[in-house]
Amino acid sequence: MSTADGLDDDVRALRSAFDGCSRAVVFTGAGISTESGIPDFRSPGGIWTKFRPIDYAEFVGSADARLEYWRRRFSTVGDMVSAEPNRGHMAVAHLVRQGKVTSVITQNIDGLHQASGIEEDRVIELHGNATYAACLDCGARHELAAIREAFMDDETLPVCGVCGGIVKSATISFGQAMPQDAMARAESETLAADLFVAMGSSLVVFPAAGFPALAKQNGAQLIIVNREPTDLDDMADLVIHGEIGPILGAAVGVN
Ligand code: NAD
Ligand code: ZN
């Protein structure tokens, strides 16, 4: 419902939560990037209505699975390179600049929080980053442009020039170990927060979805902003069902 100040009740509640907190953490999922044109996994038309995910064991165990993985990666659906941050990302960046939000924990692999101007060390990537690749054995970084060129030419699979290991997008697949450093940082930021706002995540992928619950159990206020209901709505202090860009943009005053 709109009121005299022109703000929806939900938007006003979100604004006052940010005003009243001293240390907020924002937790994001694929939903914050759909307004940048990157499909999420679970919405109608999302990536999983088109492809079954290739898990880590399949990737490592089968050259056919690796071929399929890179074909998808370089198809338009899997290509995030041309996407730009949207109003939701810019509103989060504004909150970080104001000092309200100390860090952004993200399940996203698109690098759009960094592209919105947030310093690298304030973005905690739980599922890695799809904008580059890495060797699974020695960790050496590999750029996608060179991999793409060789792959598009005759489907040459990338091999590490340093150690001969298998190269994969620097993301975490199902069945792959979580990045320990990012998990530890996410936990300590979550425990230090008095406000935790989860946006654009169905909150079904664990262990990532454990952070909102941890924040709440630790005494923080929990707010969820998502188009559809999530598994943790019952636990939250405030649930807003709607589009992130318009809601957060209005709450924070970013157009
Ligand atoms: P998800 O697909 O499970 O859930 C996304 C949620 O966002 C859905 O519940 C949907 O209703 C909601 N949503 C979509 N657009 C929205 C909008 N504009 N405003 C508000 N809500 C919106 O995504 P997830 O929970 O992040 O988990 C899926 C996994 O897929 C993650 O681990 C992530 O690594 C990966 N993923 C990342 C990207 C990306 O980096 N952009 C894209 C797809 C998947
Ligand atoms: Zn290597």
Short mmCIF file of C-alpha atoms in Angstrom, two decimals, residues 47-190:
data_model
loop_
_atom_site.label_atom_id
_atom_site.label_comp_id
_atom_site.label_asym_id
_atom_site.label_seq_id
_atom_site.Cartn_x
_atom_site.Cartn_y
_atom_site.Cartn_z
CA ILE A 47 18.66 -22.35 -17.17
CA TRP A 48 17.49 -25.61 -15.59
CA THR A 49 14.41 -25.79 -17.73
CA LYS A 50 16.88 -26.10 -20.63
CA PHE A 51 19.89 -28.02 -19.24
CA ARG A 52 20.55 -30.59 -16.56
CA PRO A 53 23.62 -29.43 -14.58
CA ILE A 54 26.90 -31.29 -15.14
CA ASP A 55 28.29 -32.22 -11.74
CA TYR A 56 31.93 -32.22 -10.72
CA ALA A 57 32.54 -35.97 -10.95
CA GLU A 58 31.12 -36.09 -14.48
CA PHE A 59 33.26 -33.13 -15.54
CA VAL A 60 36.47 -34.66 -14.22
CA GLY A 61 35.63 -38.19 -15.32
CA SER A 62 34.44 -37.68 -18.88
CA ALA A 63 35.81 -35.77 -21.86
CA ASP A 64 32.31 -35.87 -23.37
CA ALA A 65 30.94 -34.09 -20.31
CA ARG A 66 33.71 -31.48 -20.60
CA LEU A 67 32.87 -30.91 -24.25
CA GLU A 68 29.21 -30.41 -23.36
CA TYR A 69 30.21 -28.11 -20.48
CA TRP A 70 32.27 -25.80 -22.71
CA ARG A 71 29.65 -25.87 -25.49
CA ARG A 72 27.11 -24.55 -22.98
CA ARG A 73 29.59 -22.10 -21.53
CA PHE A 74 30.16 -20.52 -24.93
CA SER A 75 26.53 -20.63 -26.05
CA THR A 76 24.58 -17.40 -25.64
CA VAL A 77 22.71 -18.83 -22.64
CA GLY A 78 25.91 -19.44 -20.73
CA ASP A 79 27.59 -16.22 -21.75
CA MET A 80 27.62 -13.55 -19.04
CA VAL A 81 30.40 -11.46 -20.47
CA SER A 82 28.24 -8.74 -22.00
CA ALA A 83 25.94 -8.27 -18.96
CA GLU A 84 26.04 -5.04 -16.97
CA PRO A 85 25.02 -4.28 -13.39
CA ASN A 86 21.39 -3.16 -12.96
CA ARG A 87 19.53 -0.93 -10.49
CA GLY A 88 19.59 -3.61 -7.77
CA HIS A 89 23.39 -3.99 -8.01
CA MET A 90 23.80 -0.18 -7.98
CA ALA A 91 21.60 0.13 -4.88
CA VAL A 92 23.71 -2.48 -3.08
CA ALA A 93 26.89 -0.63 -4.11
CA HIS A 94 25.39 2.58 -2.69
CA LEU A 95 24.76 0.87 0.66
CA VAL A 96 28.36 -0.36 0.72
CA ARG A 97 29.69 3.15 -0.03
CA GLN A 98 27.53 4.53 2.79
CA GLY A 99 29.16 2.05 5.16
CA LYS A 100 25.82 0.40 5.98
CA VAL A 101 26.67 -2.85 4.25
CA THR A 102 30.05 -4.30 5.21
CA SER A 103 30.03 -7.12 2.72
CA VAL A 104 28.07 -8.83 0.01
CA ILE A 105 27.89 -12.61 0.12
CA THR A 106 26.90 -13.87 -3.31
CA GLN A 107 26.01 -17.17 -4.90
CA ASN A 108 26.41 -15.49 -8.26
CA ILE A 109 29.27 -16.17 -10.58
CA ASP A 110 28.77 -13.21 -12.92
CA GLY A 111 31.09 -10.65 -11.29
CA LEU A 112 28.37 -7.95 -11.47
CA HIS A 113 28.77 -6.79 -7.85
CA GLN A 114 32.43 -5.97 -8.56
CA ALA A 115 31.39 -4.35 -11.86
CA SER A 116 28.98 -2.11 -9.90
CA GLY A 117 31.96 -0.56 -8.11
CA ILE A 118 32.16 -2.61 -4.89
CA GLU A 119 35.78 -3.35 -3.90
CA GLU A 120 36.84 -6.95 -4.53
CA ASP A 121 37.47 -7.66 -0.86
CA ARG A 122 33.90 -6.79 0.10
CA VAL A 123 32.39 -9.33 -2.31
CA ILE A 124 32.44 -12.90 -1.01
CA GLU A 125 31.85 -15.34 -3.86
CA LEU A 126 30.58 -18.67 -2.54
CA HIS A 127 30.32 -20.34 -5.93
CA GLY A 128 33.30 -18.82 -7.67
CA ASN A 129 33.44 -16.65 -10.78
CA ALA A 130 32.56 -17.53 -14.36
CA THR A 131 34.46 -14.67 -15.95
CA TYR A 132 37.73 -16.65 -15.92
CA ALA A 133 38.89 -20.27 -15.66
CA ALA A 134 41.32 -22.15 -13.41
CA CYS A 135 43.33 -25.38 -13.41
CA LEU A 136 41.77 -27.98 -11.10
CA ASP A 137 45.21 -29.29 -10.11
CA CYS A 138 47.52 -26.30 -9.63
CA GLY A 139 44.97 -23.46 -9.50
CA ALA A 140 46.65 -21.43 -12.27
CA ARG A 141 44.33 -18.83 -13.76
CA HIS A 142 43.37 -19.15 -17.44
CA GLU A 143 41.59 -16.48 -19.47
CA LEU A 144 38.38 -17.40 -21.25
CA ALA A 145 39.18 -15.56 -24.47
CA ALA A 146 42.00 -17.99 -25.35
CA ILE A 147 39.96 -21.03 -24.30
CA ARG A 148 37.04 -19.84 -26.38
CA GLU A 149 39.17 -19.31 -29.46
CA ALA A 150 40.62 -22.83 -29.38
CA PHE A 151 37.30 -24.41 -28.48
CA MET A 152 35.26 -22.62 -31.12
CA ASP A 153 37.84 -23.58 -33.72
CA ASP A 154 37.72 -27.39 -33.35
CA GLU A 155 36.39 -28.08 -29.84
CA THR A 156 39.87 -28.33 -28.32
CA LEU A 157 39.48 -28.88 -24.57
CA PRO A 158 41.62 -26.55 -22.44
CA VAL A 159 44.65 -28.09 -20.69
CA CYS A 160 46.81 -26.29 -18.13
CA GLY A 161 50.06 -25.04 -19.67
CA VAL A 162 51.74 -25.15 -16.24
CA CYS A 163 50.94 -28.68 -15.06
CA GLY A 164 48.83 -30.40 -17.73
CA GLY A 165 45.77 -30.47 -15.46
CA ILE A 166 42.11 -30.11 -16.43
CA VAL A 167 40.92 -26.51 -16.76
CA LYS A 168 37.40 -25.50 -15.73
CA SER A 169 35.50 -22.28 -15.35
CA ALA A 170 36.47 -20.85 -11.91
CA THR A 171 33.06 -21.77 -10.51
CA ILE A 172 31.92 -24.37 -8.00
CA SER A 173 29.94 -27.23 -9.55
CA PHE A 174 27.62 -29.55 -7.67
CA GLY A 175 29.82 -32.10 -5.92
CA GLN A 176 32.85 -29.79 -5.87
CA ALA A 177 34.37 -28.62 -2.56
CA MET A 178 33.30 -25.16 -1.39
CA PRO A 179 36.04 -22.48 -1.29
CA GLN A 180 37.19 -22.57 2.34
CA ASP A 181 38.38 -19.00 2.59
CA ALA A 182 35.12 -17.58 1.19
CA MET A 183 33.04 -19.80 3.49
CA ALA A 184 35.02 -18.68 6.56
CA ARG A 185 34.71 -15.00 5.65
CA ALA A 186 30.99 -15.38 4.94
CA GLU A 187 30.49 -16.98 8.35
CA SER A 188 32.32 -14.30 10.28
CA GLU A 189 30.55 -11.48 8.39
CA THR A 190 27.20 -13.18 9.02
#
